[in-house]
Amino acid sequence: MTIAGAWWATGADPAGVARSTPATAAIPRLRRAVVLGAGTMGAQLACLLAGRSVRVDLLDLDTQTARAGLERATHLSPTPLYLPEDVRAIRPAGFEALETAVADADLVLEAVIERLDVKRDLLSRVAPALAPDAVLATNTSSLSVAAMADVLPSDVAARFLGMHFFNPPRYARLVELVPAATTTPETLERARAIAGDLLGKGVVVARDAPGFIANRLGTQASLAALRIGQELGLGVDEIDDVSGPLVGRPKSAVFRTIDLVGLDVFAAVVRSLAAAVPDDDPERELFVLPPIVETMLERGLLGVKAGGGFYRKAGDEILALDLETLEYRPRGRGRSAAVEAARQVPDSAARLRALLAAPDADALGTFVRRSLVRGLWYAAWAAPSIAGSLADVDRAMRWGMAWERGPFETWDAIGVQAVATELARAGLPEPPLAAAALESGAFYSDHGTGQLDLSAFGDATTPGTEEGPGSLANGAVAGVPRRVPVPARPRAVELHRIRAEGAVVAGNSAASLLDLGAALVLELHGKLNIIGLDTIDMLSRATGIAEERGQPLVVATDAADFSAGANVALLLMEAEDDEWDVLERATRRFQATTRGLRQASVPVVVAIRGRVLGGGAEIAVAGDRTQAAAETYIGFVELGMGLIPAGGGSTEMARRAAAANPGGTWGDAFPAFARAYEAIAAAKVSTGAEDARRLGLLRPEDGVSVDPDRVVADALTVARSLLETGYRPPVERPIPVLGRRGIAAAESLTWNQLSGGYISEYDRELALSLARVMCGGDVAEGTEVDAEHLLGLERETFLRLLGQAKTRERIRHFLKAGKPLRN
């Protein structure tokens, strides 16, 4: 999408306005849903729907079974509930209530055992009672949707499709919609709206083929990794070491992922594919359960839930299963000059190209080359039979399997010719789709907005249409690769693409200020968006430029996490070098920057998602509004490092507590203070955006975007609305504090916690240091102080604590172990 034509540049907003906040797009109306099956998936799906204000009937064999399934779900960690009280919207019942329940439902979602006969029988029972405009869906992960549609009357079959949610459904990004031949386009669009707009999922449309998209390609990749690794004599630990972030895959890589999912679940998927993959599939013989997996199943080595699988934890040590002896041994890393050289290459595409050039004598390098190339080859062969577009394949693998790039994005990143050369070297026949990409130069074009027309290959109709792949309706011409637009995701703003198109006003390695016409966006794009002086500099410059131009400012990121916090390694280094003047100036500068965001003459909206920790949280609470993705995990975690928030965060939370009870008595003011204080003192991190509101880290007026890819668009809507409705910057008023009485209350509370063994002596010292700041120091209750007074206390306390040996121990331990130390 070009900047000039974007709705946020023109001022138009096709998505509409929120029902509860000005940032939320119109969503489909879903009053009541029925979930059939209260097992692992069914109960969690009920929780997901309840969290979006849907009344849910959760049905199973009987009420006791349904209630037990729901009870198990509520005790899962992480929780499937946005808020604990969401469970009240779920009514457990037995299948004897089925006819009554489905008659009043807008959506009926089947999630019983993965057996076709059971599903068909249950759907046959649902059909006569189904409301005339309800959507009926199955959550099958691999069974034929058409085989289920066959048992339904034509009017019901038209409203039936697959809706494959991934586990855990609250947190997993992907939903695969699988229409049958009988599914109407209207039903598909309603299902897309429910999954995407209401539930915030990344939606792709898959063909009704074995394993659909993500499970088909993901299982092939895992089975190929195991086979190639065994052929090269590699251990599971060596394979995982080069199958994760090194090649753009999740940290859990291959075997750790199987351990987390469960070997029994993985085996069920493989067996399902073995029974259904067509005979002409070039990987047909790969889709069988390997003997090593059969043996592990017999021995009960199912993974994490069984205490051991490919890995087992023994005390603090992780042991790896030896694939030859089936004995556990200490986990290690293989040696490879090619791999170690590639690790030093920061650009992921260049890193993959370097790995493809590994010599045959290098076993680990050879493994990476063979497994990567085989996966790309299979994706090009299978794509026409499992999806309607390249983009759906790539999105499915990114959202469902947490790949950095999908297979066709990877082809293009490496270079189509380079991958084709490796196919020939490996003796793999060139798929027609790959030949078309070679002819046209790439799978995608025009900065990723155009793609090869997948419907010109294979013999299946495009999902959700009546057009065949080679029909005149598709405009396909034999021998001529045709390009079609990549389907736009409504209100999804991709800042990195806008940056690539040249909309940069100013920038450095940490952030870039983008001009989107109706607003400016400061895009954070450093590694984990760690906050250093370069970030602070761009925040300050962005605020100044926005004020000069009279444009609202949005602070945002394309990354999964808004910010992992301040650069504590640099803080530790400066402290140990006794650079106290440098640290004092840096702290003042951060405070001035967040204060500048708050006092700017134009609206400032901070769009957050994922982890928002420490200094990142201080930026988030500094704006006029915060627009948070539903899956936002925000918290002031500084006390875990032996510090307090000193970028204005402690001051802002004290201000919010005071504002909650203007002119109130002690009894009125203390609860709000206690909530704000405990949120920082306990280093609480929210379990989601609504939990952040409960903790006081989001305000009632702050917005929540259920789809993380829409949070920037929603923030832009809010920023523009604030400007157009006569924005006035907040007046900085004196802050009434609790003074000595509040400090005394903190002393009493922490003494009880210390006596009970809940905190350490140093935890108590840190908590009391925070209390002295938030209560305004040695003053009387009700004293009004200005922000500068509290900011001064923040700075003094922060620097004093940074000089403490125990604080430095905490920081060192965190940098080494990645988790806090309690000393």
mmCIF file of N, CA and C in Angstrom, residues 118-229:
data_model
loop_
_atom_site.group_PDB
_atom_site.id
_atom_site.type_symbol
_atom_site.label_atom_id
_atom_site.label_comp_id
_atom_site.label_asym_id
_atom_site.label_seq_id
_atom_site.Cartn_x
_atom_site.Cartn_y
_atom_site.Cartn_z
ATOM 1 N N VAL A 118 -17.256 -39.812 14.925
ATOM 2 C CA VAL A 118 -17.827 -39.090 16.063
ATOM 3 C C VAL A 118 -18.281 -37.700 15.641
ATOM 4 N N LYS A 119 -17.449 -37.030 14.854
ATOM 5 C CA LYS A 119 -17.793 -35.678 14.420
ATOM 6 C C LYS A 119 -19.025 -35.696 13.505
ATOM 7 N N ARG A 120 -19.062 -36.620 12.593
ATOM 8 C CA ARG A 120 -20.204 -36.689 11.673
ATOM 9 C C ARG A 120 -21.509 -36.947 12.424
ATOM 10 N N ASP A 121 -21.470 -37.857 13.393
ATOM 11 C CA ASP A 121 -22.679 -38.151 14.169
ATOM 12 C C ASP A 121 -23.160 -36.917 14.926
ATOM 13 N N LEU A 122 -22.212 -36.182 15.531
ATOM 14 C CA LEU A 122 -22.585 -35.011 16.324
ATOM 15 C C LEU A 122 -23.110 -33.895 15.424
ATOM 16 N N LEU A 123 -22.468 -33.679 14.295
ATOM 17 C CA LEU A 123 -22.920 -32.631 13.382
ATOM 18 C C LEU A 123 -24.295 -32.963 12.803
ATOM 19 N N SER A 124 -24.543 -34.225 12.550
ATOM 20 C CA SER A 124 -25.868 -34.641 12.067
ATOM 21 C C SER A 124 -26.947 -34.303 13.084
ATOM 22 N N ARG A 125 -26.600 -34.413 14.342
ATOM 23 C CA ARG A 125 -27.563 -34.087 15.403
ATOM 24 C C ARG A 125 -27.776 -32.580 15.516
ATOM 25 N N VAL A 126 -26.719 -31.808 15.267
ATOM 26 C CA VAL A 126 -26.822 -30.344 15.369
ATOM 27 C C VAL A 126 -27.688 -29.774 14.255
ATOM 28 N N ALA A 127 -27.559 -30.307 13.038
ATOM 29 C CA ALA A 127 -28.143 -29.699 11.844
ATOM 30 C C ALA A 127 -29.630 -29.355 11.965
ATOM 31 N N PRO A 128 -30.504 -30.264 12.435
ATOM 32 C CA PRO A 128 -31.938 -29.919 12.461
ATOM 33 C C PRO A 128 -32.278 -28.784 13.422
ATOM 34 N N ALA A 129 -31.464 -28.599 14.460
ATOM 35 C CA ALA A 129 -31.785 -27.594 15.475
ATOM 36 C C ALA A 129 -31.079 -26.270 15.248
ATOM 37 N N LEU A 130 -30.182 -26.205 14.264
ATOM 38 C CA LEU A 130 -29.349 -25.018 14.070
ATOM 39 C C LEU A 130 -30.198 -23.815 13.654
ATOM 40 N N ALA A 131 -29.907 -22.665 14.248
ATOM 41 C CA ALA A 131 -30.597 -21.433 13.865
ATOM 42 C C ALA A 131 -30.364 -21.152 12.382
ATOM 43 N N PRO A 132 -31.329 -20.537 11.700
ATOM 44 C CA PRO A 132 -31.240 -20.406 10.232
ATOM 45 C C PRO A 132 -30.095 -19.524 9.731
ATOM 46 N N ASP A 133 -29.531 -18.666 10.585
ATOM 47 C CA ASP A 133 -28.437 -17.811 10.127
ATOM 48 C C ASP A 133 -27.133 -18.081 10.865
ATOM 49 N N ALA A 134 -27.062 -19.194 11.600
ATOM 50 C CA ALA A 134 -25.870 -19.497 12.396
ATOM 51 C C ALA A 134 -24.770 -20.105 11.525
ATOM 52 N N VAL A 135 -23.525 -19.885 11.944
ATOM 53 C CA VAL A 135 -22.367 -20.526 11.325
ATOM 54 C C VAL A 135 -22.050 -21.793 12.108
ATOM 55 N N LEU A 136 -21.840 -22.881 11.391
ATOM 56 C CA LEU A 136 -21.457 -24.153 11.987
ATOM 57 C C LEU A 136 -20.027 -24.461 11.559
ATOM 58 N N ALA A 137 -19.161 -24.768 12.512
ATOM 59 C CA ALA A 137 -17.744 -24.966 12.189
ATOM 60 C C ALA A 137 -17.178 -26.142 12.960
ATOM 61 N N THR A 138 -16.168 -26.759 12.370
ATOM 62 C CA THR A 138 -15.414 -27.806 13.046
ATOM 63 C C THR A 138 -13.989 -27.320 13.291
ATOM 64 N N ASN A 139 -13.445 -27.663 14.444
ATOM 65 C CA ASN A 139 -12.075 -27.275 14.781
ATOM 66 C C ASN A 139 -11.086 -28.385 14.440
ATOM 67 N N THR A 140 -11.451 -29.264 13.512
ATOM 68 C CA THR A 140 -10.536 -30.354 13.157
ATOM 69 C C THR A 140 -9.187 -29.806 12.710
ATOM 70 N N SER A 141 -8.132 -30.548 13.029
ATOM 71 C CA SER A 141 -6.785 -30.133 12.638
ATOM 72 C C SER A 141 -6.320 -30.796 11.351
ATOM 73 N N SER A 142 -7.046 -31.833 10.901
ATOM 74 C CA SER A 142 -6.572 -32.504 9.687
ATOM 75 C C SER A 142 -7.634 -33.337 8.973
ATOM 76 N N LEU A 143 -8.782 -33.585 9.587
ATOM 77 C CA LEU A 143 -9.787 -34.434 8.950
ATOM 78 C C LEU A 143 -10.484 -33.698 7.813
ATOM 79 N N SER A 144 -11.068 -34.448 6.910
ATOM 80 C CA SER A 144 -11.717 -33.884 5.730
ATOM 81 C C SER A 144 -12.979 -33.115 6.105
ATOM 82 N N VAL A 145 -13.003 -31.847 5.768
ATOM 83 C CA VAL A 145 -14.180 -31.018 6.011
ATOM 84 C C VAL A 145 -15.307 -31.451 5.076
ATOM 85 N N ALA A 146 -14.958 -31.825 3.852
ATOM 86 C CA ALA A 146 -15.969 -32.278 2.892
ATOM 87 C C ALA A 146 -16.686 -33.530 3.388
ATOM 88 N N ALA A 147 -15.933 -34.434 4.037
ATOM 89 C CA ALA A 147 -16.542 -35.673 4.546
ATOM 90 C C ALA A 147 -17.543 -35.373 5.656
ATOM 91 N N MET A 148 -17.342 -34.282 6.365
ATOM 92 C CA MET A 148 -18.312 -33.880 7.389
ATOM 93 C C MET A 148 -19.498 -33.169 6.747
ATOM 94 N N ALA A 149 -19.218 -32.326 5.752
ATOM 95 C CA ALA A 149 -20.298 -31.603 5.071
ATOM 96 C C ALA A 149 -21.266 -32.560 4.391
ATOM 97 N N ASP A 150 -20.781 -33.734 3.999
ATOM 98 C CA ASP A 150 -21.619 -34.710 3.296
ATOM 99 C C ASP A 150 -22.822 -35.151 4.114
ATOM 100 N N VAL A 151 -22.741 -35.107 5.437
ATOM 101 C CA VAL A 151 -23.854 -35.588 6.262
ATOM 102 C C VAL A 151 -24.836 -34.471 6.590
ATOM 103 N N LEU A 152 -24.605 -33.267 6.092
ATOM 104 C CA LEU A 152 -25.442 -32.125 6.431
ATOM 105 C C LEU A 152 -26.423 -31.800 5.321
ATOM 106 N N PRO A 153 -27.615 -31.327 5.652
ATOM 107 C CA PRO A 153 -28.545 -30.841 4.625
ATOM 108 C C PRO A 153 -27.910 -29.681 3.858
ATOM 109 N N SER A 154 -28.345 -29.458 2.648
ATOM 110 C CA SER A 154 -27.690 -28.463 1.793
ATOM 111 C C SER A 154 -27.690 -27.073 2.404
ATOM 112 N N ASP A 155 -28.788 -26.691 3.072
ATOM 113 C CA ASP A 155 -28.839 -25.342 3.646
ATOM 114 C C ASP A 155 -27.859 -25.186 4.803
ATOM 115 N N VAL A 156 -27.610 -26.271 5.536
ATOM 116 C CA VAL A 156 -26.640 -26.229 6.638
ATOM 117 C C VAL A 156 -25.223 -26.368 6.100
ATOM 118 N N ALA A 157 -25.030 -27.221 5.102
ATOM 119 C CA ALA A 157 -23.700 -27.385 4.501
ATOM 120 C C ALA A 157 -23.197 -26.070 3.926
ATOM 121 N N ALA A 158 -24.099 -25.218 3.476
ATOM 122 C CA ALA A 158 -23.702 -23.912 2.938
ATOM 123 C C ALA A 158 -23.123 -23.021 4.026
ATOM 124 N N ARG A 159 -23.473 -23.290 5.283
ATOM 125 C CA ARG A 159 -23.010 -22.471 6.404
ATOM 126 C C ARG A 159 -21.981 -23.204 7.263
ATOM 127 N N PHE A 160 -21.385 -24.245 6.691
ATOM 128 C CA PHE A 160 -20.436 -25.079 7.426
ATOM 129 C C PHE A 160 -19.039 -24.944 6.829
ATOM 130 N N LEU A 161 -18.029 -24.940 7.716
ATOM 131 C CA LEU A 161 -16.631 -24.896 7.268
ATOM 132 C C LEU A 161 -15.724 -25.311 8.414
ATOM 133 N N GLY A 162 -14.456 -25.471 8.125
ATOM 134 C CA GLY A 162 -13.461 -25.721 9.149
ATOM 135 C C GLY A 162 -12.924 -24.411 9.700
ATOM 136 N N MET A 163 -12.769 -24.333 11.010
ATOM 137 C CA MET A 163 -12.107 -23.204 11.677
ATOM 138 C C MET A 163 -11.044 -23.811 12.587
ATOM 139 N N HIS A 164 -9.834 -23.954 12.054
ATOM 140 C CA HIS A 164 -8.782 -24.652 12.781
ATOM 141 C C HIS A 164 -7.991 -23.669 13.634
ATOM 142 N N PHE A 165 -8.302 -23.627 14.922
ATOM 143 C CA PHE A 165 -7.541 -22.847 15.893
ATOM 144 C C PHE A 165 -6.342 -23.663 16.340
ATOM 145 N N PHE A 166 -5.265 -22.975 16.648
ATOM 146 C CA PHE A 166 -4.067 -23.648 17.151
ATOM 147 C C PHE A 166 -4.035 -23.544 18.678
ATOM 148 N N ASN A 167 -3.278 -24.426 19.297
ATOM 149 C CA ASN A 167 -3.239 -24.534 20.755
ATOM 150 C C ASN A 167 -2.003 -23.826 21.308
ATOM 151 N N PRO A 168 -2.154 -22.993 22.345
ATOM 152 C CA PRO A 168 -3.377 -22.604 23.049
ATOM 153 C C PRO A 168 -4.112 -21.497 22.293
ATOM 154 N N PRO A 169 -5.438 -21.611 22.151
ATOM 155 C CA PRO A 169 -6.159 -20.715 21.236
ATOM 156 C C PRO A 169 -6.119 -19.239 21.617
ATOM 157 N N ARG A 170 -5.976 -18.905 22.891
ATOM 158 C CA ARG A 170 -5.887 -17.483 23.230
ATOM 159 C C ARG A 170 -4.592 -16.882 22.691
ATOM 160 N N TYR A 171 -3.507 -17.624 22.771
ATOM 161 C CA TYR A 171 -2.186 -17.070 22.461
ATOM 162 C C TYR A 171 -1.713 -17.396 21.043
ATOM 163 N N ALA A 172 -2.128 -18.528 20.495
ATOM 164 C CA ALA A 172 -1.700 -18.902 19.150
ATOM 165 C C ALA A 172 -2.339 -17.955 18.139
ATOM 166 N N ARG A 173 -1.548 -17.477 17.224
ATOM 167 C CA ARG A 173 -1.970 -16.394 16.327
ATOM 168 C C ARG A 173 -2.844 -16.870 15.172
ATOM 169 N N LEU A 174 -2.644 -18.111 14.742
ATOM 170 C CA LEU A 174 -3.221 -18.565 13.473
ATOM 171 C C LEU A 174 -4.590 -19.220 13.627
ATOM 172 N N VAL A 175 -5.476 -18.909 12.673
ATOM 173 C CA VAL A 175 -6.687 -19.689 12.435
ATOM 174 C C VAL A 175 -6.748 -19.992 10.945
ATOM 175 N N GLU A 176 -6.848 -21.274 10.617
ATOM 176 C CA GLU A 176 -7.018 -21.696 9.231
ATOM 177 C C GLU A 176 -8.503 -21.909 8.962
ATOM 178 N N LEU A 177 -9.058 -21.167 8.022
ATOM 179 C CA LEU A 177 -10.430 -21.390 7.584
ATOM 180 C C LEU A 177 -10.404 -22.369 6.413
ATOM 181 N N VAL A 178 -11.225 -23.396 6.506
ATOM 182 C CA VAL A 178 -11.200 -24.455 5.491
ATOM 183 C C VAL A 178 -12.612 -24.637 4.948
ATOM 184 N N PRO A 179 -12.940 -23.965 3.851
ATOM 185 C CA PRO A 179 -14.274 -24.130 3.280
ATOM 186 C C PRO A 179 -14.409 -25.452 2.537
ATOM 187 N N ALA A 180 -15.588 -26.029 2.614
ATOM 188 C CA ALA A 180 -15.906 -27.177 1.767
ATOM 189 C C ALA A 180 -16.429 -26.640 0.433
ATOM 190 N N ALA A 181 -16.656 -27.539 -0.514
ATOM 191 C CA ALA A 181 -17.181 -27.107 -1.809
ATOM 192 C C ALA A 181 -18.558 -26.470 -1.651
ATOM 193 N N THR A 182 -19.271 -26.840 -0.595
ATOM 194 C CA THR A 182 -20.635 -26.336 -0.374
ATOM 195 C C THR A 182 -20.669 -25.014 0.396
ATOM 196 N N THR A 183 -19.550 -24.610 0.967
ATOM 197 C CA THR A 183 -19.510 -23.395 1.791
ATOM 198 C C THR A 183 -19.697 -22.156 0.924
ATOM 199 N N THR A 184 -20.608 -21.282 1.310
ATOM 200 C CA THR A 184 -20.827 -20.065 0.523
ATOM 201 C C THR A 184 -19.762 -19.018 0.848
ATOM 202 N N PRO A 185 -19.483 -18.123 -0.104
ATOM 203 C CA PRO A 185 -18.551 -17.017 0.176
ATOM 204 C C PRO A 185 -18.996 -16.174 1.377
ATOM 205 N N GLU A 186 -20.307 -16.022 1.544
ATOM 206 C CA GLU A 186 -20.812 -15.229 2.678
ATOM 207 C C GLU A 186 -20.446 -15.891 4.004
ATOM 208 N N THR A 187 -20.551 -17.207 4.061
ATOM 209 C CA THR A 187 -20.177 -17.920 5.287
ATOM 210 C C THR A 187 -18.688 -17.765 5.565
ATOM 211 N N LEU A 188 -17.876 -17.868 4.516
ATOM 212 C CA LEU A 188 -16.436 -17.711 4.688
ATOM 213 C C LEU A 188 -16.102 -16.325 5.225
ATOM 214 N N GLU A 189 -16.754 -15.298 4.705
ATOM 215 C CA GLU A 189 -16.481 -13.945 5.170
ATOM 216 C C GLU A 189 -16.956 -13.738 6.606
ATOM 217 N N ARG A 190 -18.075 -14.335 6.974
ATOM 218 C CA ARG A 190 -18.530 -14.239 8.372
ATOM 219 C C ARG A 190 -17.539 -14.915 9.307
ATOM 220 N N ALA A 191 -17.050 -16.074 8.898
ATOM 221 C CA ALA A 191 -16.064 -16.773 9.722
ATOM 222 C C ALA A 191 -14.769 -15.970 9.815
ATOM 223 N N ARG A 192 -14.373 -15.336 8.717
ATOM 224 C CA ARG A 192 -13.169 -14.502 8.725
ATOM 225 C C ARG A 192 -13.348 -13.325 9.693
ATOM 226 N N ALA A 193 -14.538 -12.736 9.692
ATOM 227 C CA ALA A 193 -14.803 -11.611 10.587
ATOM 228 C C ALA A 193 -14.784 -12.049 12.052
ATOM 229 N N ILE A 194 -15.351 -13.224 12.325
ATOM 230 C CA ILE A 194 -15.357 -13.724 13.703
ATOM 231 C C ILE A 194 -13.933 -13.996 14.183
ATOM 232 N N ALA A 195 -13.174 -14.736 13.369
ATOM 233 C CA ALA A 195 -11.813 -15.102 13.779
ATOM 234 C C ALA A 195 -10.880 -13.892 13.783
ATOM 235 N N GLY A 196 -10.992 -13.025 12.775
ATOM 236 C CA GLY A 196 -10.065 -11.912 12.651
ATOM 237 C C GLY A 196 -10.475 -10.681 13.432
ATOM 238 N N ASP A 197 -11.688 -10.178 13.180
ATOM 239 C CA ASP A 197 -12.110 -8.926 13.797
ATOM 240 C C ASP A 197 -12.524 -9.097 15.252
ATOM 241 N N LEU A 198 -13.244 -10.168 15.556
ATOM 242 C CA LEU A 198 -13.718 -10.364 16.929
ATOM 243 C C LEU A 198 -12.635 -10.967 17.820
ATOM 244 N N LEU A 199 -11.966 -11.988 17.329
ATOM 245 C CA LEU A 199 -11.009 -12.714 18.162
ATOM 246 C C LEU A 199 -9.567 -12.292 17.919
ATOM 247 N N GLY A 200 -9.318 -11.466 16.908
ATOM 248 C CA GLY A 200 -7.986 -10.913 16.688
ATOM 249 C C GLY A 200 -6.970 -11.876 16.119
ATOM 250 N N LYS A 201 -7.418 -12.906 15.441
ATOM 251 C CA LYS A 201 -6.492 -13.902 14.921
ATOM 252 C C LYS A 201 -5.969 -13.533 13.532
ATOM 253 N N GLY A 202 -4.843 -14.114 13.195
ATOM 254 C CA GLY A 202 -4.346 -14.041 11.832
ATOM 255 C C GLY A 202 -5.032 -15.128 11.034
ATOM 256 N N VAL A 203 -5.792 -14.758 10.032
ATOM 257 C CA VAL A 203 -6.659 -15.699 9.322
ATOM 258 C C VAL A 203 -6.090 -16.001 7.936
ATOM 259 N N VAL A 204 -6.004 -17.277 7.606
ATOM 260 C CA VAL A 204 -5.678 -17.712 6.250
ATOM 261 C C VAL A 204 -6.763 -18.677 5.794
ATOM 262 N N VAL A 205 -6.876 -18.818 4.481
ATOM 263 C CA VAL A 205 -7.831 -19.767 3.914
ATOM 264 C C VAL A 205 -7.049 -20.930 3.328
ATOM 265 N N ALA A 206 -7.334 -22.121 3.818
ATOM 266 C CA ALA A 206 -6.641 -23.333 3.370
ATOM 267 C C ALA A 206 -7.582 -24.199 2.542
ATOM 268 N N ARG A 207 -6.983 -24.986 1.665
ATOM 269 C CA ARG A 207 -7.774 -25.980 0.945
ATOM 270 C C ARG A 207 -8.067 -27.153 1.877
ATOM 271 N N ASP A 208 -9.105 -27.898 1.533
ATOM 272 C CA ASP A 208 -9.495 -29.076 2.315
ATOM 273 C C ASP A 208 -8.575 -30.236 1.935
ATOM 274 N N ALA A 209 -7.318 -30.098 2.361
ATOM 275 C CA ALA A 209 -6.284 -31.083 2.045
ATOM 276 C C ALA A 209 -5.681 -31.589 3.339
ATOM 277 N N PRO A 210 -5.100 -32.788 3.347
ATOM 278 C CA PRO A 210 -4.549 -33.356 4.584
ATOM 279 C C PRO A 210 -3.575 -32.403 5.280
ATOM 280 N N GLY A 211 -3.841 -32.110 6.559
ATOM 281 C CA GLY A 211 -2.966 -31.257 7.342
ATOM 282 C C GLY A 211 -3.127 -29.781 7.065
ATOM 283 N N PHE A 212 -4.007 -29.436 6.104
ATOM 284 C CA PHE A 212 -4.211 -28.042 5.703
ATOM 285 C C PHE A 212 -2.858 -27.409 5.331
ATOM 286 N N ILE A 213 -2.497 -26.258 5.887
ATOM 287 C CA ILE A 213 -1.241 -25.613 5.495
ATOM 288 C C ILE A 213 -0.152 -25.840 6.541
ATOM 289 N N ALA A 214 -0.355 -25.304 7.738
ATOM 290 C CA ALA A 214 0.723 -25.264 8.729
ATOM 291 C C ALA A 214 1.139 -26.649 9.199
ATOM 292 N N ASN A 215 0.179 -27.522 9.501
ATOM 293 C CA ASN A 215 0.550 -28.864 9.956
ATOM 294 C C ASN A 215 1.195 -29.682 8.845
ATOM 295 N N ARG A 216 0.765 -29.468 7.605
ATOM 296 C CA ARG A 216 1.341 -30.225 6.490
ATOM 297 C C ARG A 216 2.821 -29.853 6.326
ATOM 298 N N LEU A 217 3.109 -28.561 6.216
ATOM 299 C CA LEU A 217 4.492 -28.134 5.997
ATOM 300 C C LEU A 217 5.331 -28.264 7.268
ATOM 301 N N GLY A 218 4.732 -27.981 8.413
ATOM 302 C CA GLY A 218 5.489 -28.086 9.664
ATOM 303 C C GLY A 218 5.876 -29.508 9.991
ATOM 304 N N THR A 219 4.960 -30.454 9.740
ATOM 305 C CA THR A 219 5.268 -31.859 10.012
ATOM 306 C C THR A 219 6.325 -32.367 9.034
ATOM 307 N N GLN A 220 6.225 -31.974 7.774
ATOM 308 C CA GLN A 220 7.251 -32.366 6.803
ATOM 309 C C GLN A 220 8.625 -31.874 7.252
ATOM 310 N N ALA A 221 8.685 -30.630 7.729
ATOM 311 C CA ALA A 221 9.966 -30.067 8.165
ATOM 312 C C ALA A 221 10.540 -30.849 9.341
ATOM 313 N N SER A 222 9.693 -31.226 10.300
ATOM 314 C CA SER A 222 10.168 -31.971 11.468
ATOM 315 C C SER A 222 10.644 -33.367 11.095
ATOM 316 N N LEU A 223 9.858 -34.061 10.267
ATOM 317 C CA LEU A 223 10.242 -35.410 9.856
ATOM 318 C C LEU A 223 11.512 -35.394 9.013
ATOM 319 N N ALA A 224 11.641 -34.391 8.138
ATOM 320 C CA ALA A 224 12.849 -34.284 7.323
ATOM 321 C C ALA A 224 14.061 -34.000 8.192
ATOM 322 N N ALA A 225 13.898 -33.146 9.214
ATOM 323 C CA ALA A 225 15.014 -32.833 10.118
ATOM 324 C C ALA A 225 15.478 -34.085 10.846
ATOM 325 N N LEU A 226 14.534 -34.899 11.314
ATOM 326 C CA LEU A 226 14.905 -36.123 12.026
ATOM 327 C C LEU A 226 15.629 -37.084 11.088
ATOM 328 N N ARG A 227 15.106 -37.273 9.882
ATOM 329 C CA ARG A 227 15.730 -38.228 8.960
ATOM 330 C C ARG A 227 17.121 -37.753 8.527
ATOM 331 N N ILE A 228 17.232 -36.502 8.120
ATOM 332 C CA ILE A 228 18.529 -35.987 7.656
ATOM 333 C C ILE A 228 19.538 -35.985 8.800
ATOM 334 N N GLY A 229 19.069 -35.609 9.989
ATOM 335 C CA GLY A 229 19.963 -35.605 11.146
ATOM 336 C C GLY A 229 20.503 -36.989 11.454
#
